[in-house]
Amino acid sequence: MEPKILSAVSRSTLKRLPLYLHVLEDLHRRGVVYVSCTTIARKFDFGPILVRKDLEVTGAAGKAKIGFRVAGLIDDIKKFLGWHNVQDAFLVGAGNLGKALLGYQDFDSYGLNIVAVFDNDPRKIGTRIFNKEVLALDKLAPLVKRMHINIGIVAVSSEGAQAVVDALVAAGIRAVWNFAPAPLEIPEGVILENARLTQSLAVLTNKLKSLLAGPEKE
Amino acid sequence: MEPKILSAVSRSTLKRLPLYLHVLEDLHRRGVVYVSCTTIARKFDFGPILVRKDLEVTGAAGKAKIGFRVAGLIDDIKKFLGWHNVQDAFLVGAGNLGKALLGYQDFDSYGLNIVAVFDNDPRKIGTRIFNKEVLALDKLAPLVKRMHINIGIVAVSSEGAQAVVDALVAAGIRAVWNFAPAPLEIPEGVILENARLTQSLAVLTNKLKSLLAGPEKE
DNA sequence: GGCCTATCGATGCAATTTTATCGATAAAAC
DNA sequence: GTTTTATCGATAAAATTGCATCGATAGGCC
Ligand SMILES: NC(=O)c1ccc[n+]([C@@H]2O[C@H](COP(=O)([O-])OP(=O)(O)OC[C@H]3O[C@@H](n4cnc5c(N)ncnc54)[C@H](O)[C@@H]3O)[C@@H](O)[C@H]2O)c1
Ligand SMILES: NC(=O)c1ccc[n+]([C@@H]2O[C@H](COP(=O)([O-])OP(=O)(O)OC[C@H]3O[C@@H](n4cnc5c(N)ncnc54)[C@H](O)[C@@H]3O)[C@@H](O)[C@H]2O)c1
C-alpha cells in the first residue's frame, strides 16, 4: 500500500509513530525479525487495532499470523516521518536548554543535526559548546541561505522568542521548533511546532492532585 | 460553578490550560483586568468556544459582555492544575538535560521545585550543579520518606530509566515525570507522565516533508 | 431609558478518533 | 492433511472531542 501523501494524517497518529519506533529499534537490536501489533501495543496503554491503523498511514504491510518485519517497519516509519535523511538545523539560544539540545547525541537518529548555534549575549558569542562555536545573530541570515537550512530551533527566553522567529522566517527558514512557552505568530507556509514541556507537567500535577485528594474513589 | 473533581477532564483540555495561563500572565503583567475567550483564542489556532469549554472545568466564572477577571482566572487555573502550592521534586540524572532542568528558573511558577539531584556516576556524585549537590542513589529512598516527596523526574539514559523508576516507586514516589524515550512500566496507583520531545519533532519533520515535497497543493 | 452588541453558559450537532467486528490468510498443532 | 489459532486489513460502531446555535445578561450608545 502507498503511504498517505497530503496529510490527512492526524496529529495523534503522528505522535504515536516515534513511540513505536523506539520499541521497534529495541527489538531490532535484540535480533527480533517479526513483530505483531499486539506485541507493540503491550508496551502502551492502548490496543493493537490502533497500532495497526497508525502503521497503515506509513504504507507498511504485514502478513497474517506473523505480523510486520521489524527492519522494514522501522524504515517505513522513518521515511514517513522524514527521518531517513538527516536534516541540518540551526539553534538559537545557547542557554541551559540550548546546551542540552546541542549535547544530545540521539538527534541524528531522529533525522536532526544541529550544525550551528546563535545567541545575542556578547559574552557567549565566540565561546564553544560541544565543539560548536556560538555565533552572532547577524551571521544567521547569510548562513541559512548559504547552507540551505530548513529547520530553526528556538531556545531563547519568552520575550525574545517572537523576534527570533521573525528573524528565522526572514532568513528563509521553513520550519520552527519552539521551546519557549510564549504563543508565537508565524506566516502562512512556514511550519511552527511547539515543544511544550509544561503541557506534560500540567497533566502530571493535575492527576497527582486528584490522587492525593481522593485515593478512595475511582 | 464547582471545578470538576474526579477527572473526566480530557487530556486535551488539560494540555491547553497552561497555554491560556501564559497568555493570562502576560496580560496581567500589562495591567489588563478583564479578558474574553475571544481575545484568548486569537493567540491560538482554535476558537473561543473551545476556550470557554476548557475554562469551564476549572470552575472559573465569567460575566457576559466583559469576560473573565484575569487575576481570578489565573488563580482558578493554577488551583485546578495544582500549581498554586509548589511541590518539591527529586531529579534523577545529572546529565545534559538534568542540568537544564535544574537551571530552569520558571518551574516554581508551574508548581514545581527541584530540591535534590541524584546520579550513579561516581565522578558526578559530590559535585554541585546550580548550587545543588549531586547525591548517590542510595540516599534516594530515605530522603523521599523524610522529605515526603511525591514527584520524581527521570532524566537518565533509556537503558537506566526503568531501574530508576522502579527505585523511585519503591521509595514511595507517587508521580514520575519521565524524559527518556523508552516506554516504562509503572504499577497501579502511581502516575507516569512522559515528556516526549520526539513526538513534537515527528510532527514537525513530517509536515516539513510534505511542505518540501508538494508546496503546490493544499 | 431603550436599543444594540459582545460575551457567557448551556444544549445539541458534526467531525474526528478510537474501538469492535469479521472475513481472509498463513503458520502452527495435531 | 486437516484443524486450530494468531494476525492482518477492511468496515462498521462507539466514544470522544470540537464546533455551532441560542437565550440570557451586562455594558455601551443614541
Ligand atoms: N531549561 C529548561 O529546562 C526549559 C524547560 C522548558 C522550557 N524552557 C524554555 O526554553 C527557553 C530557554 O530556556 P533556558 O533555560 O535555556 O534559558 P536561558 O536563560 O538559560 O537561555 C536563554 C539564552 O537565549 C539567549 N537569548 C535571549 N534572547 C535572545 C535573542 N533575542 N536572540 C538570541 N539569543 C537570545 C540568551 O542570551 C541565553 O543564552 C525559555 O523560553 C524557557 O522557557 C526551558
Ligand atoms: N539532552 C536532550 O536534549 C534530551 C532531549 C530529549 C530527551 N532526552 C533524554 O533525556 C535523558 C537524558 O539525556 P541527557 O542528554 O541528559 O543524557 P546524559 O548522558 O547527558 O545524562 C544522563 C545522566 O544519567 C546518569 N544515569 C544513567 N543511568 C543512571 C542510573 N541508572 N541511575 C542514575 N543515574 C543514571 C548518567 O550518569 C548521566 O549523568 C535521555 O534518556 C535522553 O534520551 C534528552
Coordinates of C-alpha atoms (C1' of nucleotides) and ligand atoms in Angstrom, one line a residue:
Chain A
M1 CA 0.0 0.0 0.0
E2 CA 1.1 3.6 -0.6
P3 CA 1.8 5.9 2.3
K4 CA -0.6 8.8 2.7
I5 CA 0.8 11.8 1.0
L6 CA -1.0 15.1 1.6
S7 CA -1.6 14.8 5.2
A8 CA -4.9 13.9 6.4
V9 CA -2.8 12.2 8.9
S10 CA -3.9 13.1 12.4
R11 CA -1.6 14.6 14.9
S12 CA -2.3 11.8 17.3
T13 CA -1.2 9.2 14.9
L14 CA 1.9 11.2 14.1
K15 CA 2.8 11.5 17.7
R16 CA 2.5 7.7 18.3
L17 CA 4.8 6.7 15.5
P18 CA 8.0 7.7 17.3
L19 CA 6.9 5.6 20.2
Y20 CA 6.6 2.5 18.0
L21 CA 9.9 3.4 16.5
H22 CA 11.6 3.2 19.9
V23 CA 10.1 -0.2 20.6
L24 CA 11.0 -1.5 17.2
E25 CA 14.6 -0.4 17.4
D26 CA 14.9 -2.1 20.7
L27 CA 13.5 -5.3 19.2
H28 CA 15.8 -4.9 16.2
R29 CA 18.9 -4.6 18.5
R30 CA 17.8 -7.8 20.2
G31 CA 17.6 -9.6 16.9
V32 CA 13.8 -9.9 16.6
V33 CA 12.8 -10.2 13.0
Y34 CA 9.0 -10.1 13.0
V35 CA 6.6 -8.3 15.3
S36 CA 2.8 -8.1 15.6
C37 CA 0.7 -5.1 16.5
T38 CA -0.4 -7.0 19.6
T39 CA 3.2 -7.2 20.8
I40 CA 3.8 -3.5 20.2
A41 CA 0.6 -2.5 21.9
R42 CA 1.5 -4.3 25.0
K43 CA 4.1 -1.6 25.8
F44 CA 1.4 1.0 25.8
D45 CA -2.0 1.6 27.3
F46 CA -3.9 1.3 24.1
G47 CA -4.8 -1.6 21.9
P48 CA -3.4 -3.4 18.8
I49 CA -6.1 -2.1 16.5
L50 CA -4.9 1.5 17.0
V51 CA -1.4 0.5 16.3
R52 CA -2.4 -1.2 13.1
K53 CA -4.4 1.8 12.0
D54 CA -1.4 4.1 12.7
L55 CA 1.0 1.9 10.8
E56 CA -1.3 1.9 7.9
V57 CA -0.6 5.5 7.1
T58 CA 3.1 4.7 6.7
G59 CA 2.4 2.3 3.9
A60 CA 3.9 -0.7 5.8
A61 CA 2.4 -4.0 5.1
G62 CA 2.3 -7.0 7.4
K63 CA 1.5 -10.7 6.9
A64 CA -1.3 -12.6 8.7
K65 CA -0.2 -14.6 11.6
I66 CA 3.4 -13.4 11.6
G67 CA 3.0 -9.6 11.7
F68 CA 5.4 -7.0 10.4
R69 CA 9.1 -7.3 9.5
V70 CA 10.8 -5.2 12.2
A71 CA 13.5 -3.8 9.9
G72 CA 11.1 -2.9 7.1
L73 CA 8.7 -1.3 9.6
I74 CA 11.5 0.9 11.0
D75 CA 12.3 2.1 7.5
D76 CA 8.8 2.8 6.6
I77 CA 8.1 4.8 9.7
K78 CA 11.3 6.8 9.4
K79 CA 10.6 7.5 5.7
F80 CA 7.1 8.6 6.6
L81 CA 8.4 11.0 9.3
G82 CA 11.2 12.2 7.2
W83 CA 13.8 10.8 9.5
H84 CA 15.6 8.7 6.9
N85 CA 17.6 11.7 5.6
V86 CA 19.1 13.8 8.4
Q87 CA 18.3 17.5 8.1
D88 CA 20.7 20.2 9.2
A89 CA 19.2 22.7 11.7
F90 CA 20.2 26.0 13.4
L91 CA 19.7 26.5 17.1
V92 CA 19.1 30.0 18.5
G93 CA 19.7 30.4 22.3
A94 CA 22.8 29.0 24.0
G95 CA 21.4 28.9 27.5
N96 CA 20.7 25.9 29.7
L97 CA 18.3 24.2 27.4
G98 CA 20.2 25.1 24.3
K99 CA 23.3 23.4 25.7
A100 CA 21.3 20.3 26.5
L101 CA 19.9 20.1 22.9
L102 CA 23.4 20.7 21.5
G103 CA 24.8 17.8 23.6
Y104 CA 22.0 15.4 22.8
Q105 CA 23.6 12.5 20.9
D106 CA 20.4 10.9 19.6
F107 CA 19.0 13.7 17.4
D108 CA 20.6 12.2 14.3
S109 CA 18.5 9.1 14.7
Y110 CA 15.5 11.4 14.7
G111 CA 16.6 13.0 11.4
L112 CA 18.0 16.1 13.0
N113 CA 21.5 17.5 13.1
I114 CA 22.3 20.8 14.8
V115 CA 25.0 22.5 12.8
A116 CA 25.3 25.9 14.3
V117 CA 24.3 27.9 17.4
F118 CA 23.4 31.6 17.7
D119 CA 23.0 33.9 20.7
N120 CA 22.8 37.6 21.3
D121 CA 24.8 37.6 24.5
P122 CA 28.2 39.1 23.7
R123 CA 29.8 37.1 26.5
K124 CA 28.6 33.9 24.9
I125 CA 29.5 34.7 21.3
G126 CA 32.8 33.2 20.3
T127 CA 32.8 30.6 23.0
R128 CA 32.5 26.9 22.1
I129 CA 29.8 24.5 23.3
F130 CA 30.1 20.8 22.5
N131 CA 32.7 21.8 19.9
K132 CA 30.4 24.3 18.2
E133 CA 31.2 28.0 18.2
V134 CA 28.4 30.3 19.3
L135 CA 27.7 32.8 16.5
A136 CA 26.3 36.3 16.5
L137 CA 22.8 36.8 15.1
D138 CA 23.9 38.8 12.1
K139 CA 25.5 35.6 10.8
L140 CA 22.1 33.9 10.8
A141 CA 20.5 35.1 7.5
P142 CA 23.5 34.6 5.3
L143 CA 24.3 31.2 6.7
V144 CA 20.7 30.0 6.3
K145 CA 20.9 30.8 2.6
R146 CA 24.4 29.5 2.0
M147 CA 23.8 26.2 3.8
H148 CA 20.1 25.8 2.7
I149 CA 18.9 25.3 6.2
N150 CA 15.2 24.5 6.6
I151 CA 14.8 24.0 10.4
G152 CA 15.3 26.5 13.1
I153 CA 15.2 25.7 16.8
V154 CA 14.2 28.4 19.2
A155 CA 15.6 28.0 22.8
V156 CA 15.6 31.7 23.9
S157 CA 13.6 33.3 26.7
S158 CA 9.9 34.0 26.0
E159 CA 10.5 37.7 25.5
G160 CA 13.0 37.2 22.7
A161 CA 11.2 34.3 21.0
Q162 CA 8.9 36.2 18.6
A163 CA 11.8 38.4 17.4
V164 CA 14.0 35.3 16.8
V165 CA 11.2 33.5 14.9
D166 CA 10.7 36.6 12.7
A167 CA 14.4 36.7 12.0
L168 CA 14.4 33.0 11.2
V169 CA 11.5 33.4 8.8
A170 CA 13.0 36.4 7.2
A171 CA 16.2 34.4 6.6
G172 CA 14.2 31.8 4.8
I173 CA 13.7 29.0 7.4
R174 CA 10.8 26.7 6.5
A175 CA 10.1 25.2 9.9
V176 CA 10.5 26.3 13.5
W177 CA 10.8 24.1 16.6
N178 CA 10.0 26.3 19.5
F179 CA 10.8 25.6 23.2
A180 CA 9.6 29.0 24.6
P181 CA 6.2 28.9 26.3
A182 CA 5.0 32.0 24.6
P183 CA 2.5 31.6 21.8
L184 CA 4.2 32.7 18.6
E185 CA 2.9 34.1 15.3
I186 CA 4.2 32.7 12.0
P187 CA 3.2 33.5 8.4
E188 CA 1.4 31.0 6.2
G189 CA 3.6 28.4 4.6
V190 CA 6.0 28.2 7.4
I191 CA 5.7 25.4 10.0
L192 CA 5.6 26.1 13.7
E193 CA 5.8 23.3 16.2
N194 CA 5.9 24.0 19.9
A195 CA 7.7 21.6 22.3
R196 CA 5.8 22.5 25.4
L197 CA 7.1 20.8 28.5
T198 CA 4.6 22.5 30.7
Q199 CA 1.7 20.7 29.0
S200 CA 3.1 17.4 30.1
L201 CA 3.7 18.8 33.6
A202 CA 0.1 20.1 33.8
V203 CA -1.3 16.6 33.2
L204 CA 1.1 15.2 35.8
T205 CA 0.3 17.7 38.5
N206 CA -3.4 17.6 37.9
K207 CA -3.5 13.8 38.1
L208 CA -1.4 14.0 41.2
K209 CA -3.7 16.4 42.8
S210 CA -6.6 14.1 42.2
L211 CA -4.6 11.2 43.5
L212 CA -3.6 12.9 46.7
A213 CA -7.1 14.4 47.2
G214 CA -9.2 11.3 46.8
P215 CA -7.4 7.9 46.5
E216 CA -10.5 6.2 47.8
K217 CA -12.7 6.8 44.8
E218 CA -12.1 5.8 41.2
Chain B
M1 CA -19.6 26.7 39.5
E2 CA -17.5 24.0 41.1
P3 CA -14.4 22.7 39.4
K4 CA -14.6 19.1 38.1
I5 CA -13.2 16.8 40.7
L6 CA -12.6 13.3 39.7
S7 CA -11.1 13.8 36.4
A8 CA -13.3 13.2 33.5
V9 CA -11.2 16.1 32.3
S10 CA -9.7 15.3 28.9
R11 CA -6.0 15.3 28.3
S12 CA -6.5 17.8 25.5
T13 CA -8.2 20.3 27.8
L14 CA -5.6 19.8 30.5
K15 CA -2.8 20.5 27.9
R16 CA -4.4 23.7 26.7
L17 CA -4.8 25.2 30.2
P18 CA -1.1 26.1 30.6
L19 CA -1.3 27.9 27.2
Y20 CA -4.0 30.1 28.5
L21 CA -2.1 30.7 31.7
H22 CA 0.9 32.0 29.8
V23 CA -1.3 34.5 27.9
L24 CA -3.1 35.5 31.0
E25 CA 0.0 36.2 33.0
D26 CA 1.3 38.3 30.1
L27 CA -2.0 40.3 30.2
H28 CA -1.8 40.5 34.0
R29 CA 1.8 42.0 33.8
R30 CA 0.5 44.6 31.3
G31 CA -2.3 45.6 33.7
V32 CA -5.2 44.2 31.9
V33 CA -8.1 43.4 34.2
Y34 CA -10.7 41.6 32.2
V35 CA -10.3 39.3 29.2
S36 CA -12.8 37.4 26.9
C37 CA -12.4 34.0 25.5
T38 CA -12.3 35.6 22.0
T39 CA -9.2 37.5 23.0
I40 CA -7.5 34.5 24.4
A41 CA -8.4 32.4 21.3
R42 CA -6.9 34.9 19.0
K43 CA -3.4 33.8 20.2
F44 CA -4.1 30.2 19.0
D45 CA -5.5 28.4 16.0
F46 CA -8.7 27.3 17.6
G47 CA -11.9 29.2 18.5
P48 CA -13.3 30.9 21.6
I49 CA -15.9 28.2 22.2
L50 CA -13.2 25.7 22.9
V51 CA -11.5 28.1 25.3
R52 CA -14.8 28.7 27.1
K53 CA -15.4 25.0 27.4
D54 CA -11.9 24.4 28.7
L55 CA -12.1 27.1 31.3
E56 CA -15.4 25.7 32.5
V57 CA -13.6 22.7 34.0
T58 CA -11.6 24.9 36.3
G59 CA -14.7 26.4 37.9
A60 CA -13.9 29.9 36.8
A61 CA -17.0 32.1 36.1
G62 CA -17.1 35.0 33.6
K63 CA -19.5 37.8 33.1
A64 CA -21.4 38.5 29.9
K65 CA -20.0 41.2 27.8
I66 CA -16.9 41.7 29.9
G67 CA -15.4 38.3 30.1
F68 CA -13.2 36.8 32.9
R69 CA -11.2 38.7 35.5
V70 CA -7.6 38.0 34.6
A71 CA -6.3 37.6 38.1
G72 CA -9.1 35.3 39.2
L73 CA -8.8 33.2 36.1
I74 CA -5.1 32.7 36.7
D75 CA -5.8 31.6 40.3
D76 CA -8.5 29.2 39.2
I77 CA -6.4 27.6 36.5
K78 CA -3.4 27.2 38.8
K79 CA -5.6 25.7 41.5
F80 CA -7.1 23.3 39.1
L81 CA -3.7 22.2 37.8
G82 CA -2.3 22.0 41.3
W83 CA 0.2 24.8 40.7
H84 CA -0.9 27.1 43.5
N85 CA 1.1 25.2 46.0
V86 CA 4.7 24.4 44.9
Q87 CA 5.6 20.8 45.2
D88 CA 9.1 19.6 46.0
A89 CA 10.5 17.1 43.5
F90 CA 13.6 14.9 43.1
L91 CA 15.6 14.7 39.9
V92 CA 17.5 11.6 38.8
G93 CA 20.1 12.1 36.1
A94 CA 22.6 15.0 36.2
G95 CA 23.4 14.9 32.5
N96 CA 22.8 17.5 29.9
L97 CA 19.1 17.5 30.2
G98 CA 19.2 17.2 34.0
K99 CA 21.4 20.3 34.2
A100 CA 19.0 22.3 32.1
L101 CA 16.0 21.3 34.2
L102 CA 17.9 22.2 37.4
G103 CA 18.8 25.6 36.0
Y104 CA 15.3 26.3 34.8
Q105 CA 14.1 29.3 36.8
D106 CA 10.4 29.1 35.9
F107 CA 9.4 25.8 37.4
D108 CA 8.2 27.4 40.6
S109 CA 5.5 29.2 38.7
Y110 CA 4.5 25.8 37.3
G111 CA 4.2 24.5 40.9
L112 CA 7.5 22.5 40.8
N113 CA 10.6 22.9 42.9
I114 CA 13.5 20.5 42.3
V115 CA 15.1 20.1 45.7
A116 CA 17.7 17.3 45.1
V117 CA 19.6 15.6 42.3
F118 CA 20.8 12.0 42.1
D119 CA 23.1 10.2 39.7
N120 CA 25.0 6.9 39.6
D121 CA 28.2 8.3 38.1
P122 CA 30.8 8.4 40.9
R123 CA 32.6 11.3 39.1
K124 CA 29.4 13.4 39.4
I125 CA 28.4 12.5 42.9
G126 CA 29.5 15.2 45.3
T127 CA 29.8 17.9 42.7
R128 CA 27.5 20.9 42.7
I129 CA 25.2 22.0 39.9
F130 CA 23.3 25.2 40.3
N131 CA 24.2 25.1 43.9
K132 CA 22.7 21.7 44.5
E133 CA 24.9 18.8 45.4
V134 CA 24.6 15.6 43.3
L135 CA 23.7 12.7 45.6
A136 CA 24.3 9.0 45.3
L137 CA 21.3 6.8 44.6
D138 CA 21.3 5.1 48.0
K139 CA 20.3 8.4 49.5
L140 CA 17.1 8.4 47.4
A141 CA 14.8 6.2 49.4
P142 CA 15.5 7.6 52.9
L143 CA 15.2 11.2 51.6
V144 CA 11.9 10.6 49.8
K145 CA 10.4 9.4 53.0
R146 CA 12.0 12.0 55.2
M147 CA 11.0 14.9 53.0
H148 CA 7.7 13.5 51.8
I149 CA 8.5 13.9 48.2
N150 CA 5.7 13.0 45.7
I151 CA 7.3 13.8 42.3
G152 CA 10.3 12.2 40.7
I153 CA 11.8 13.4 37.5
V154 CA 13.7 10.9 35.3
A155 CA 16.4 12.3 33.1
V156 CA 18.7 9.3 32.7
S157 CA 19.5 7.3 29.6
S158 CA 16.9 5.0 28.2
E159 CA 18.7 1.9 29.5
G160 CA 18.7 3.1 33.1
A161 CA 15.2 4.6 33.1
Q162 CA 13.2 1.5 34.1
A163 CA 15.5 0.8 37.0
V164 CA 15.3 4.4 38.2
V165 CA 11.5 4.4 38.0
D166 CA 11.4 1.1 40.0
A167 CA 13.6 2.7 42.6
L168 CA 11.5 5.8 42.8
V169 CA 8.3 3.8 43.2
A170 CA 9.9 1.6 45.8
A171 CA 10.9 4.7 47.7
G172 CA 7.3 5.9 47.8
I173 CA 7.1 8.4 44.9
R174 CA 3.6 9.0 43.7
A175 CA 4.2 10.5 40.3
V176 CA 7.0 10.2 37.7
W177 CA 7.9 12.7 35.0
N178 CA 9.9 10.8 32.5
F179 CA 12.2 12.4 29.8
A180 CA 13.6 9.1 28.5
P181 CA 12.1 7.9 25.2
A182 CA 11.7 4.3 26.4
P183 CA 8.2 3.2 27.3
L184 CA 8.2 2.5 31.0
E185 CA 6.1 0.2 33.3
I186 CA 4.6 1.5 36.4
P187 CA 2.3 -0.1 39.0
E188 CA -1.3 0.9 39.5
G189 CA -1.8 3.9 41.7
V190 CA 1.4 5.7 40.6
I191 CA 1.3 8.3 37.9
L192 CA 3.6 8.2 34.9
E193 CA 3.8 11.1 32.5
N194 CA 6.2 11.1 29.6
A195 CA 7.7 14.4 28.3
R196 CA 8.5 13.2 24.8
L197 CA 10.3 15.8 22.7
T198 CA 10.5 13.4 19.8
Q199 CA 6.7 13.4 19.4
S200 CA 6.8 17.1 18.7
L201 CA 9.7 16.6 16.4
A202 CA 7.9 13.9 14.5
V203 CA 5.0 16.3 13.7
L204 CA 7.5 19.0 12.6
T205 CA 9.5 16.8 10.3
N206 CA 6.5 15.1 8.7
K207 CA 4.9 18.5 7.9
L208 CA 8.1 19.8 6.6
K209 CA 8.5 16.7 4.3
S210 CA 5.0 17.4 2.9
L211 CA 5.9 21.1 2.5
L212 CA 9.1 20.4 0.7
A213 CA 7.6 17.7 -1.5
G214 CA 4.5 19.4 -2.7
P215 CA 4.1 23.1 -1.9
E216 CA 1.8 23.4 -4.9
K217 CA -1.2 21.6 -3.5
E218 CA -3.1 22.2 -0.3
Chain C
dG1 C1' -34.4 54.8 29.1
dG2 C1' -34.5 51.7 25.2
dC3 C1' -31.8 49.5 21.8
dC4 C1' -27.7 47.3 20.2
dT5 C1' -23.7 44.4 20.7
dA6 C1' -20.4 41.4 22.8
dT7 C1' -20.0 37.6 25.7
dC8 C1' -21.1 33.9 28.7
dG9 C1' -23.2 29.4 29.6
dA10 C1' -25.9 25.6 28.1
dT11 C1' -27.5 22.4 24.8
dG12 C1' -27.3 19.9 20.6
dC13 C1' -24.9 18.7 16.3
dA14 C1' -20.7 17.4 13.5
dA15 C1' -16.3 15.6 12.9
dT16 C1' -12.7 13.1 14.4
dT17 C1' -10.7 9.4 16.8
dT18 C1' -10.7 5.1 18.9
dT19 C1' -12.6 0.5 19.4
dA20 C1' -15.1 -3.6 17.9
dT21 C1' -16.3 -6.9 14.3
dC22 C1' -15.5 -10.0 10.5
dG23 C1' -13.6 -12.5 6.7
dA24 C1' -9.1 -13.8 4.7
dT25 C1' -4.6 -15.8 5.3
dA26 C1' -0.7 -18.0 6.8
dA27 C1' 1.7 -20.5 10.3
dA28 C1' 1.5 -24.0 14.0
dA29 C1' -0.6 -28.0 16.1
dC30 C1' -2.5 -32.4 15.8
Chain D
dG1 C1' -3.7 -33.2 5.6
dT2 C1' -7.0 -31.0 8.5
dT3 C1' -7.9 -28.2 12.2
dT4 C1' -6.8 -24.5 15.2
dT5 C1' -5.0 -20.1 16.2
dA6 C1' -3.0 -15.6 15.6
dT7 C1' -2.9 -11.8 12.8
dC8 C1' -3.8 -8.6 9.1
dG9 C1' -6.8 -5.5 6.6
dA10 C1' -11.3 -3.5 5.9
dT11 C1' -15.6 -1.9 7.5
dA12 C1' -18.8 -0.6 10.9
dA13 C1' -19.9 1.1 15.5
dA14 C1' -19.0 3.7 19.7
dA15 C1' -16.8 7.3 22.1
dT16 C1' -14.7 11.4 22.4
dT17 C1' -13.7 15.9 21.0
dG18 C1' -14.5 20.1 18.8
dC19 C1' -17.9 23.4 16.9
dA20 C1' -22.4 26.0 16.2
dT21 C1' -26.5 27.7 17.8
dC22 C1' -29.4 30.2 21.1
dG23 C1' -31.2 32.5 25.1
dA24 C1' -29.7 35.4 28.9
dT25 C1' -27.0 39.2 30.7
dA26 C1' -24.3 43.2 31.1
dG27 C1' -22.2 47.1 29.3
dG28 C1' -22.0 50.8 25.6
dC29 C1' -24.5 54.0 22.6
dC30 C1' -28.1 57.1 21.0
Ligands
LIG1 N1 15.8 25.0 30.9 C1 14.7 24.2 30.8 O1 14.7 23.1 31.3 C2 13.5 24.6 30.0 C3 12.4 23.8 30.0 C4 11.2 24.2 29.3 C5 11.3 25.4 28.6 N2 12.3 26.1 28.5 C6 12.3 27.3 27.7 O2 13.4 27.4 26.8 C7 13.9 28.7 26.7 C8 15.3 28.7 27.1 O3 15.5 28.3 28.4 P1 16.8 28.3 29.1 O4 16.7 27.7 30.4 O5 17.9 27.8 28.2 O6 17.1 29.9 29.3 P2 18.5 30.6 29.5 O7 18.2 32.0 30.0 O8 19.5 29.8 30.1 O9 19.0 30.8 28.0 C9 18.4 31.7 27.1 C10 19.5 32.0 26.1 O10 18.9 32.7 25.0 C11 19.7 33.9 24.7 N3 18.8 34.9 24.1 C12 17.8 35.6 24.7 N4 17.2 36.4 23.9 C13 17.8 36.2 22.7 C14 17.6 36.8 21.4 N5 16.6 37.7 21.2 N6 18.4 36.4 20.4 C15 19.3 35.5 20.6 N7 19.6 34.9 21.8 C16 18.8 35.3 22.8 C17 20.3 34.3 26.0 O11 21.5 35.0 25.8 C18 20.6 32.9 26.6 O12 21.8 32.5 26.3 C19 13.0 29.5 27.6 O13 12.0 30.1 26.8 C20 12.4 28.6 28.5 O14 11.1 29.0 29.0 C21 13.5 25.8 29.2
LIG2 N1 19.6 16.3 26.1 C1 18.4 16.5 25.5 O1 18.2 17.5 24.9 C2 17.4 15.4 25.5 C3 16.2 15.6 24.8 C4 15.2 14.7 24.8 C5 15.3 13.6 25.6 N2 16.4 13.4 26.3 C6 16.5 12.2 27.1 O2 16.8 12.5 28.4 C7 17.6 11.5 29.0 C8 18.9 12.2 29.5 O3 19.5 12.8 28.4 P1 20.9 13.5 28.6 O4 21.2 14.2 27.3 O5 20.9 14.4 29.8 O6 21.9 12.3 28.8 P2 23.3 12.3 29.5 O7 24.0 11.1 29.1 O8 24.0 13.6 29.4 O9 22.9 12.2 31.1 C9 22.4 11.0 31.6 C10 22.8 11.0 33.1 O10 22.1 10.0 33.8 C11 23.0 9.3 34.6 N3 22.5 7.9 34.7 C12 22.5 7.0 33.8 N4 21.9 5.9 34.3 C13 21.6 6.1 35.5 C14 21.0 5.3 36.6 N5 20.6 4.1 36.4 N6 20.9 5.9 37.8 C15 21.2 7.2 38.0 N7 21.8 7.9 37.1 C16 22.0 7.4 35.8 C17 24.3 9.4 33.9 O11 25.4 9.3 34.9 C18 24.3 10.8 33.4 O12 24.7 11.8 34.3 C19 17.9 10.5 27.9 O13 17.0 9.4 28.1 C20 17.6 11.2 26.7 O14 17.1 10.4 25.7 C21 17.5 14.3 26.3

